[in-house]
Short mmCIF file of C-alpha atoms and ligand atoms in Angstrom, two decimals:
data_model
loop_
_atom_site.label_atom_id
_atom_site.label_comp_id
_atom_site.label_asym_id
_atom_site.label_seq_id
_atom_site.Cartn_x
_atom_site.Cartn_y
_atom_site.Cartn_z
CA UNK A 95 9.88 0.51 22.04
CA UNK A 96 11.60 0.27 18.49
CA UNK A 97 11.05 3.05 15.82
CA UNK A 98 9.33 1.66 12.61
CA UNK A 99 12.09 2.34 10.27
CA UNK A 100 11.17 -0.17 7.97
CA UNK A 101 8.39 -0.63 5.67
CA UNK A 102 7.36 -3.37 3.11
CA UNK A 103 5.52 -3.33 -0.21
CA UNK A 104 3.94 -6.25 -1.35
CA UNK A 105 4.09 -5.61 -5.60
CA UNK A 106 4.87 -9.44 -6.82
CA UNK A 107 0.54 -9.71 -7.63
CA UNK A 108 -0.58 -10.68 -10.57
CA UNK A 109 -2.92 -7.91 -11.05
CA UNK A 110 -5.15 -10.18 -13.17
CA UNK A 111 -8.24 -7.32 -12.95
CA UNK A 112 -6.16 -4.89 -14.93
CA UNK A 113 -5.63 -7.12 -17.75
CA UNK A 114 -4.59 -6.71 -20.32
CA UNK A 115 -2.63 -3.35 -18.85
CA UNK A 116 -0.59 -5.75 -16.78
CA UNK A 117 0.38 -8.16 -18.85
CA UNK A 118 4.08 -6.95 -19.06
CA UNK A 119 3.47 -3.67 -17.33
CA UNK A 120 3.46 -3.81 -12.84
CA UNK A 121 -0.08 -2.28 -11.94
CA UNK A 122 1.69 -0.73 -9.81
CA UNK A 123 3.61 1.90 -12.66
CA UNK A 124 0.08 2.38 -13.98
CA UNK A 125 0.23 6.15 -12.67
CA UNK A 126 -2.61 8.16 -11.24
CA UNK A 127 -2.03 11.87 -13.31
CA UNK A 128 1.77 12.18 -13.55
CA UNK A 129 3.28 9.64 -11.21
CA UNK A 130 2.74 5.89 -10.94
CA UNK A 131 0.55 4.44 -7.82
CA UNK A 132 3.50 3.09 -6.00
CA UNK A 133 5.09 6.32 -5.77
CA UNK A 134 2.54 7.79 -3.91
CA UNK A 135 2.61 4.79 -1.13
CA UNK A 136 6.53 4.91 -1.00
CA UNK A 137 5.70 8.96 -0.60
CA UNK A 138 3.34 8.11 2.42
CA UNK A 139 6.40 5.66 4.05
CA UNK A 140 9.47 8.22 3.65
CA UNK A 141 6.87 11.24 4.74
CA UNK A 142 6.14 8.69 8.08
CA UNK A 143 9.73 8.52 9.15
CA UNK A 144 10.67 5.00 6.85
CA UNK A 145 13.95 4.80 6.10
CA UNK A 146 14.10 1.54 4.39
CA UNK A 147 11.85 0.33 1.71
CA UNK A 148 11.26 -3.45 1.10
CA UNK A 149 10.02 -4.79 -2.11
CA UNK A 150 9.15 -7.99 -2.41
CA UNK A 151 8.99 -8.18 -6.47
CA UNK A 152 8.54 -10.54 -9.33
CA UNK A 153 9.95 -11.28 -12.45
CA UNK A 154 7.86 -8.78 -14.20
CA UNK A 155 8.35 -5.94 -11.81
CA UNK A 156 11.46 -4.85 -13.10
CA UNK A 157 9.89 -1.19 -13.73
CA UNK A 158 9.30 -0.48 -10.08
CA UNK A 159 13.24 -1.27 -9.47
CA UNK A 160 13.99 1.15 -12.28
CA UNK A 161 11.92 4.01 -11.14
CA UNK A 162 13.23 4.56 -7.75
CA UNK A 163 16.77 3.96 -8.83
CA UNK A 164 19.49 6.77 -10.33
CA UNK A 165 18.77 7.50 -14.61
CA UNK A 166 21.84 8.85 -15.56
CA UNK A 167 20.99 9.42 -18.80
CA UNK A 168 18.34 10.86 -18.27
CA UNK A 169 19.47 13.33 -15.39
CA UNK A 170 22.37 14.33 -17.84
CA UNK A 171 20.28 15.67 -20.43
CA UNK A 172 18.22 17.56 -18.10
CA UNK A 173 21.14 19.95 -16.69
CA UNK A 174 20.08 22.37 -19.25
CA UNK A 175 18.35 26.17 -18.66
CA UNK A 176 14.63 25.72 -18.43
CA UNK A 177 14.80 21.84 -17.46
CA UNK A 178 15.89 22.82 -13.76
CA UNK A 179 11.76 21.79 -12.73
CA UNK A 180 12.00 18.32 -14.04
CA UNK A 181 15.60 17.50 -13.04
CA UNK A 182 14.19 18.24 -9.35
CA UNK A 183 11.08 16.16 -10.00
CA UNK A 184 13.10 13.25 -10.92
CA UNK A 185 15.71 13.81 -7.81
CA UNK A 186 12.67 14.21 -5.40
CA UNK A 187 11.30 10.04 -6.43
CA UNK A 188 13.51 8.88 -3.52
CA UNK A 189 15.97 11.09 -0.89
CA UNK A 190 19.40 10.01 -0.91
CA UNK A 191 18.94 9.30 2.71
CA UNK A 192 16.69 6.34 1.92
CA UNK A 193 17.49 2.59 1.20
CA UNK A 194 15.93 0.32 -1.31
CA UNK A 195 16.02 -3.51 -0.66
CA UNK A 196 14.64 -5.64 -3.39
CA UNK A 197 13.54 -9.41 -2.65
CA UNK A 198 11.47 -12.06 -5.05
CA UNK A 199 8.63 -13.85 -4.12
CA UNK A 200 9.09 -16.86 -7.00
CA UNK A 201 5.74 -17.36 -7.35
CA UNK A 202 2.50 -15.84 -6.22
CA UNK A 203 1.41 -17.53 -3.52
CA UNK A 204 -0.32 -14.80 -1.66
CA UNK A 205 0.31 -11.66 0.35
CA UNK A 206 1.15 -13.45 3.71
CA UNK A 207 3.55 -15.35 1.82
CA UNK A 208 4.76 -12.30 -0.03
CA UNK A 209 5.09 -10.73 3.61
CA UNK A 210 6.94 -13.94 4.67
CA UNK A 211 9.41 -13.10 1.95
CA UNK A 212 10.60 -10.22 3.72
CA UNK A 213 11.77 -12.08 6.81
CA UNK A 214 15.17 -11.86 6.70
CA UNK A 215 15.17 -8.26 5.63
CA UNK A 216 13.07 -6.81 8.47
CA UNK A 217 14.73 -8.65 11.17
CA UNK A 218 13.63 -8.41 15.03
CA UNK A 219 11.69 -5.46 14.38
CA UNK A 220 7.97 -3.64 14.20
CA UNK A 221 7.79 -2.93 10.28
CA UNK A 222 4.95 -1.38 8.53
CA UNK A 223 3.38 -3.14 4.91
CA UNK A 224 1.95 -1.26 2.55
CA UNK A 225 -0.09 -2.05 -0.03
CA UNK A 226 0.46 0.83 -3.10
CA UNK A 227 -3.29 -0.35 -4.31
CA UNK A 228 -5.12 1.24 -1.65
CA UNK A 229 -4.23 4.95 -2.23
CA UNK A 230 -5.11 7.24 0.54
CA UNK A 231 -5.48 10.48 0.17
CA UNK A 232 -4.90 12.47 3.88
CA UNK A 233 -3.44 16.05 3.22
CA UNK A 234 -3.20 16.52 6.58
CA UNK A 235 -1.27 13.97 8.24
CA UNK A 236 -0.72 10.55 6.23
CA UNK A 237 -2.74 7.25 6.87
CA UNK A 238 0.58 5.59 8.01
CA UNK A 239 1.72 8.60 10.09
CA UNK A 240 -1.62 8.30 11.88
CA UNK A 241 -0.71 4.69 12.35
CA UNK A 242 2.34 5.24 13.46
CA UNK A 243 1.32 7.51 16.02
CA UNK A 244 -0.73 5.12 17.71
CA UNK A 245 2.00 2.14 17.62
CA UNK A 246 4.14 4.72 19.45
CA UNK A 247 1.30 5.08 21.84
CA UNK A 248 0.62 1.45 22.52
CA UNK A 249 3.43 -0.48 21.33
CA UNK A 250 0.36 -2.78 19.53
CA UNK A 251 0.25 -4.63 16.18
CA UNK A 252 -2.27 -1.95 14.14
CA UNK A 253 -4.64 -2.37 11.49
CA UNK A 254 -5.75 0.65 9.24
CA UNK A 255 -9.75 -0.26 8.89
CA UNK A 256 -12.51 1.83 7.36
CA UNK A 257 -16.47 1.50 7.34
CA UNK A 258 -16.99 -0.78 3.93
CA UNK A 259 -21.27 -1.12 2.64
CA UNK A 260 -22.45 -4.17 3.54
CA UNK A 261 -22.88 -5.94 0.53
CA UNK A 262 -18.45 -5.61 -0.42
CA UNK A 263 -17.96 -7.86 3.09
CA UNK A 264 -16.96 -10.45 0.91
CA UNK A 265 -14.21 -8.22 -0.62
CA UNK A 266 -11.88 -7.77 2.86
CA UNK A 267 -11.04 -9.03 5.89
CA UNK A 268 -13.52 -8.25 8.09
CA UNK A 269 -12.81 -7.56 12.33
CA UNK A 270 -14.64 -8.27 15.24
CA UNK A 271 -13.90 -6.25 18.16
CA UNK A 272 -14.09 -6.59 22.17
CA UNK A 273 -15.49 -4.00 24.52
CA UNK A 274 -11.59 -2.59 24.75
CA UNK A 275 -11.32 -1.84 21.08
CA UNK A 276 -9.13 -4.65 20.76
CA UNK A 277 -9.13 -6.49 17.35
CA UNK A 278 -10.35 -10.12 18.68
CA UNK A 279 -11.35 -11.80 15.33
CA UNK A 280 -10.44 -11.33 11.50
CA UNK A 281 -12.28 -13.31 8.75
CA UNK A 282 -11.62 -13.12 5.30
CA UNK A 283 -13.98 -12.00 2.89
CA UNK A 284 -16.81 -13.20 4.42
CA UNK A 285 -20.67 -13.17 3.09
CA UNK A 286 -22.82 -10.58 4.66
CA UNK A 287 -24.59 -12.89 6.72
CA UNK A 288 -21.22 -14.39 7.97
CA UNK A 289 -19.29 -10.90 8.97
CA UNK A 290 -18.35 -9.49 12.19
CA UNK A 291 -18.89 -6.49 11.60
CA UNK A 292 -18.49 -3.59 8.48
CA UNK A 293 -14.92 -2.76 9.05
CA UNK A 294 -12.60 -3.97 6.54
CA UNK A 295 -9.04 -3.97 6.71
CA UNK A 296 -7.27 -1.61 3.83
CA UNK A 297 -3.44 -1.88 2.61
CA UNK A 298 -1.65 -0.40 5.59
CA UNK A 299 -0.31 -2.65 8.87
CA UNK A 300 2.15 -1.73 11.20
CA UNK A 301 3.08 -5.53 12.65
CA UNK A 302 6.04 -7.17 15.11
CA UNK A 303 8.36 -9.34 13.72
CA UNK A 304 6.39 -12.29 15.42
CA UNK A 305 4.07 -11.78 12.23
CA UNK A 306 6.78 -14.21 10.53
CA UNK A 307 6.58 -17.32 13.08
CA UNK A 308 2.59 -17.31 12.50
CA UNK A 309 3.18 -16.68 8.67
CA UNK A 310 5.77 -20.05 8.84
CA UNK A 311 3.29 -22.11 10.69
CA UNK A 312 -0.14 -21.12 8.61
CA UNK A 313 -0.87 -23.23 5.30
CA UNK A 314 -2.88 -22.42 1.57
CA UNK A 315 -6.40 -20.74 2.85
CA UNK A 316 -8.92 -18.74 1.35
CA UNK A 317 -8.33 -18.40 -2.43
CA UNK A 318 -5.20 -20.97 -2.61
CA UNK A 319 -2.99 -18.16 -1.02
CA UNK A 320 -0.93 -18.01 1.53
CA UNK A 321 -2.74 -15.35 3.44
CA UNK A 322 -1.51 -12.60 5.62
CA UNK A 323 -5.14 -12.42 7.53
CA UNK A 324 -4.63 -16.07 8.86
CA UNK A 325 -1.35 -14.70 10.51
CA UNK A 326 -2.97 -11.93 11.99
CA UNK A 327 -5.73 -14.14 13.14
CA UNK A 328 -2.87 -16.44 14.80
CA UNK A 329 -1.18 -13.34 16.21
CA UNK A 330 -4.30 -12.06 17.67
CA UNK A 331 -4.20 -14.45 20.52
CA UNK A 332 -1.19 -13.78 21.33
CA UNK A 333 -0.37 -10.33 21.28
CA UNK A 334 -2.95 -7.10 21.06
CA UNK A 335 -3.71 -5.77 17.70
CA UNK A 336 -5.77 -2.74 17.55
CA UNK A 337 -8.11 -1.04 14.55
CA UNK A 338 -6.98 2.26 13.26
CA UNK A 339 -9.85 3.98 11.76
CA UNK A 340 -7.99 6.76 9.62
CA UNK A 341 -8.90 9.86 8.26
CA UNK A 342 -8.77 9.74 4.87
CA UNK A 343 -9.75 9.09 1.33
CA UNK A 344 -9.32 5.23 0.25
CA UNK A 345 -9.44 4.35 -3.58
CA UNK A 346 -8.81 0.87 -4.37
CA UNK A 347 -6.72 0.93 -7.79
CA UNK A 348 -6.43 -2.67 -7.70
CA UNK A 349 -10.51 -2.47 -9.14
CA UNK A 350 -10.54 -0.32 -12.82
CA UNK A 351 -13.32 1.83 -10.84
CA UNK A 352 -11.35 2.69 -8.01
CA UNK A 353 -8.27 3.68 -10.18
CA UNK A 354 -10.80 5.62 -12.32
CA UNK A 355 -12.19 7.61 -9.32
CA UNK A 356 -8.74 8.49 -8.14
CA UNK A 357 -7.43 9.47 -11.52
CA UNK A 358 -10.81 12.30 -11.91
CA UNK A 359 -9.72 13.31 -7.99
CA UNK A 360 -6.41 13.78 -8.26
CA UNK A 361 -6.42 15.62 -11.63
CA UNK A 362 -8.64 17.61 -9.52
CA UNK A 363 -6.60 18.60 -7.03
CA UNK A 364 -3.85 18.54 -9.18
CA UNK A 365 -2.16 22.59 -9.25
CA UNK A 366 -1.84 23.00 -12.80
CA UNK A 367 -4.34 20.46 -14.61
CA UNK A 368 -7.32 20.60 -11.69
CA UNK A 369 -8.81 24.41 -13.37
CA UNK A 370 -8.94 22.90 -16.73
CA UNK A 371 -10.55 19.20 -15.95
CA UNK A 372 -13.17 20.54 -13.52
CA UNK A 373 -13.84 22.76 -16.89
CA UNK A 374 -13.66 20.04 -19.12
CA UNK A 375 -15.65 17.50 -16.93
CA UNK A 376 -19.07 20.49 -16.49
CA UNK A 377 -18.44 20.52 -20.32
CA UNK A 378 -19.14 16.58 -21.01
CA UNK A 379 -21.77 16.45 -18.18
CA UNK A 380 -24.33 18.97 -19.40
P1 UTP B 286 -4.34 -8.44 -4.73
O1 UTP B 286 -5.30 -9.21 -3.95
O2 UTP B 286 -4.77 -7.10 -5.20
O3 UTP B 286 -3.84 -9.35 -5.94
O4 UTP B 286 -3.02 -8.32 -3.85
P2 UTP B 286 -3.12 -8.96 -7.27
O5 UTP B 286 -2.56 -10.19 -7.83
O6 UTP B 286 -2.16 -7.84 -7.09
O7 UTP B 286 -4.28 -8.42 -8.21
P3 UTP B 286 -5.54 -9.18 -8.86
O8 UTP B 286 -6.49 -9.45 -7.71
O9 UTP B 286 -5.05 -10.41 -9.54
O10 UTP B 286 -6.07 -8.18 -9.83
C1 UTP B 286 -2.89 -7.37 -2.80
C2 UTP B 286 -1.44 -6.98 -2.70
O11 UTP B 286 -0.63 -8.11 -2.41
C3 UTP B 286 0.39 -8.27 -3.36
C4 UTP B 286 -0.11 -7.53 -4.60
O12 UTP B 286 1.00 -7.10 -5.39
C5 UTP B 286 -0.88 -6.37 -3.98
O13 UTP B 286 -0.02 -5.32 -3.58
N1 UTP B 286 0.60 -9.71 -3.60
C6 UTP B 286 -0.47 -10.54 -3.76
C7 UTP B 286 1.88 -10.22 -3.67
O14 UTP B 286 2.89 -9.47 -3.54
N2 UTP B 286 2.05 -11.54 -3.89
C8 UTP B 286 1.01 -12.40 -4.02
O15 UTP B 286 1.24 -13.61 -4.19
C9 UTP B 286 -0.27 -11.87 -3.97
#
């Protein structure tokens, strides 16, 4: 069995629900406390055992390329007495050891397609994807670590799933599951009425590279887009794919309420700001 060495992020979106922040800015710099979301999903990969991250980036991502590269400049005037905390902070946004690819996806034709764009990159190999929106918050051992674990266990394609209300169906790709456990169906946002089940999928996959033959072969479904649950669906019937219900907080910053709720959490937990907003926050709310 191959080690998942690589992972890809998916950050050439629109982001058209956190307009007008996204106009010019990637949603995915828009930071939750003191570091932007895709930092904390890059975090997750390198703390898994990744040692390559894939980008697959458009024209107005250029900030994500920035942050995870070298600032000279920067780093220069920071080798001063007293600055020694912040030169680390910046040094610790990406070990050495670890390789950044970049790739565009021209236009955005959806996330399978965005996947697809990574072909060439992964090569003959399981990868994980990662999507930075769905931020997961597992002190103890990471979402994709969990993940992880069980590819090692079962050499299968996984799916990270949670429990979603019934009435947000229509928001994720909903699975249907056989008496093994095994992931037999996938449908995409469907109405109440029409789903499976209540478990949607959430932004983490680990997937073989046969994920890019079904990709190739699938046209424009659901929404216009190119999407990456019609290639699951494809590689379901040939090859097992499994649900991975993780431990875990999920907060979907791609929705203004989601990023809200993990903004208040993490200042929470935060070690020098968390004793002052829990403060602040009984303040405004008697
Ligand atoms: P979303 O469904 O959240 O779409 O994509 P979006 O464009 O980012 O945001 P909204 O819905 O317009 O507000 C899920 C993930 O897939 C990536 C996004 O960057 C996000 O990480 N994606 C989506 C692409 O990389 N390319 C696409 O064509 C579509």
């Amino acid at each position: 069995m191959k080690r998942i060495r690589k992972a890809v992020f998916p950050v050439a979106g629109l982001g058209t629900r956190f307009l007008p922040a996204t106009k010019a800015s990637p949603k995915e710099m828009l930071t939750i406390v003191d570091r932007p979301i895709i930092q904390y999903a890059v975090d997750e990969a390198v703390r898994a055992g990744i040692d390559e991250v894939i980008f697959v980036t458009s024209e107005t991502k250029r900030a994500i390329e920035d942050h995870f590269d070298v600032n000279i400049e920067l780093e220069t005037k920071l080798k001063k007495p007293g600055k020694e905390s912040l030169l680390g902070e910046l040094r610790s946004i990406l070990p050495l050891s670890v390789t950044c690819v970049y790739t565009r996806q021209h236009e955005p034709l959806g996330l399978g397609h965005a996947v697809l764009c990574a072909k060439k990159i992964v090569g003959d190999e399981p990868f994980a994807v990662l999507l930075a929106d769905d931020l997961i918050y597992s002190p103890e051992q990471s979402a994709l670590s969990q993940m992880i674990e069980r590819y090692e266990a079962t050499g299968a394609n996984i799916l990270a799933v949670e429990m979603v209300k019934p009435s947000e169906t229509d928001q994720y790709g909903i699975i249907e599951l056989n008496a093994e456990g095994e992931v037999i169906n996938l449908v995409e946002k469907p109405s109440p009425e029409l789903a499976p089940s209540n478990l949607g999928v959430v932004g983490r996959y680990i997937l073989n590279s046969s994920i890019f033959e079904e990709l190739e072969k699938i046209g424009i479904g659901t929404g216009g887009e190119i999407q990456l649950t019609d290639g699951i669906c494809r590689l379901l019937k040939k090859e097992t794919v499994i649900a991975h219900r993780f431990e875990g907080i999920r907060y979907d910053c791609g929705s203004k309420f989601g990023y809200v709720k993990a903004n208040i959490d993490y200042a929470l937990r935060h070690p020098e700001l968390g004793g002052a907003v829990k403060q602040y926050l009984k303040e405004k709310l008697r």
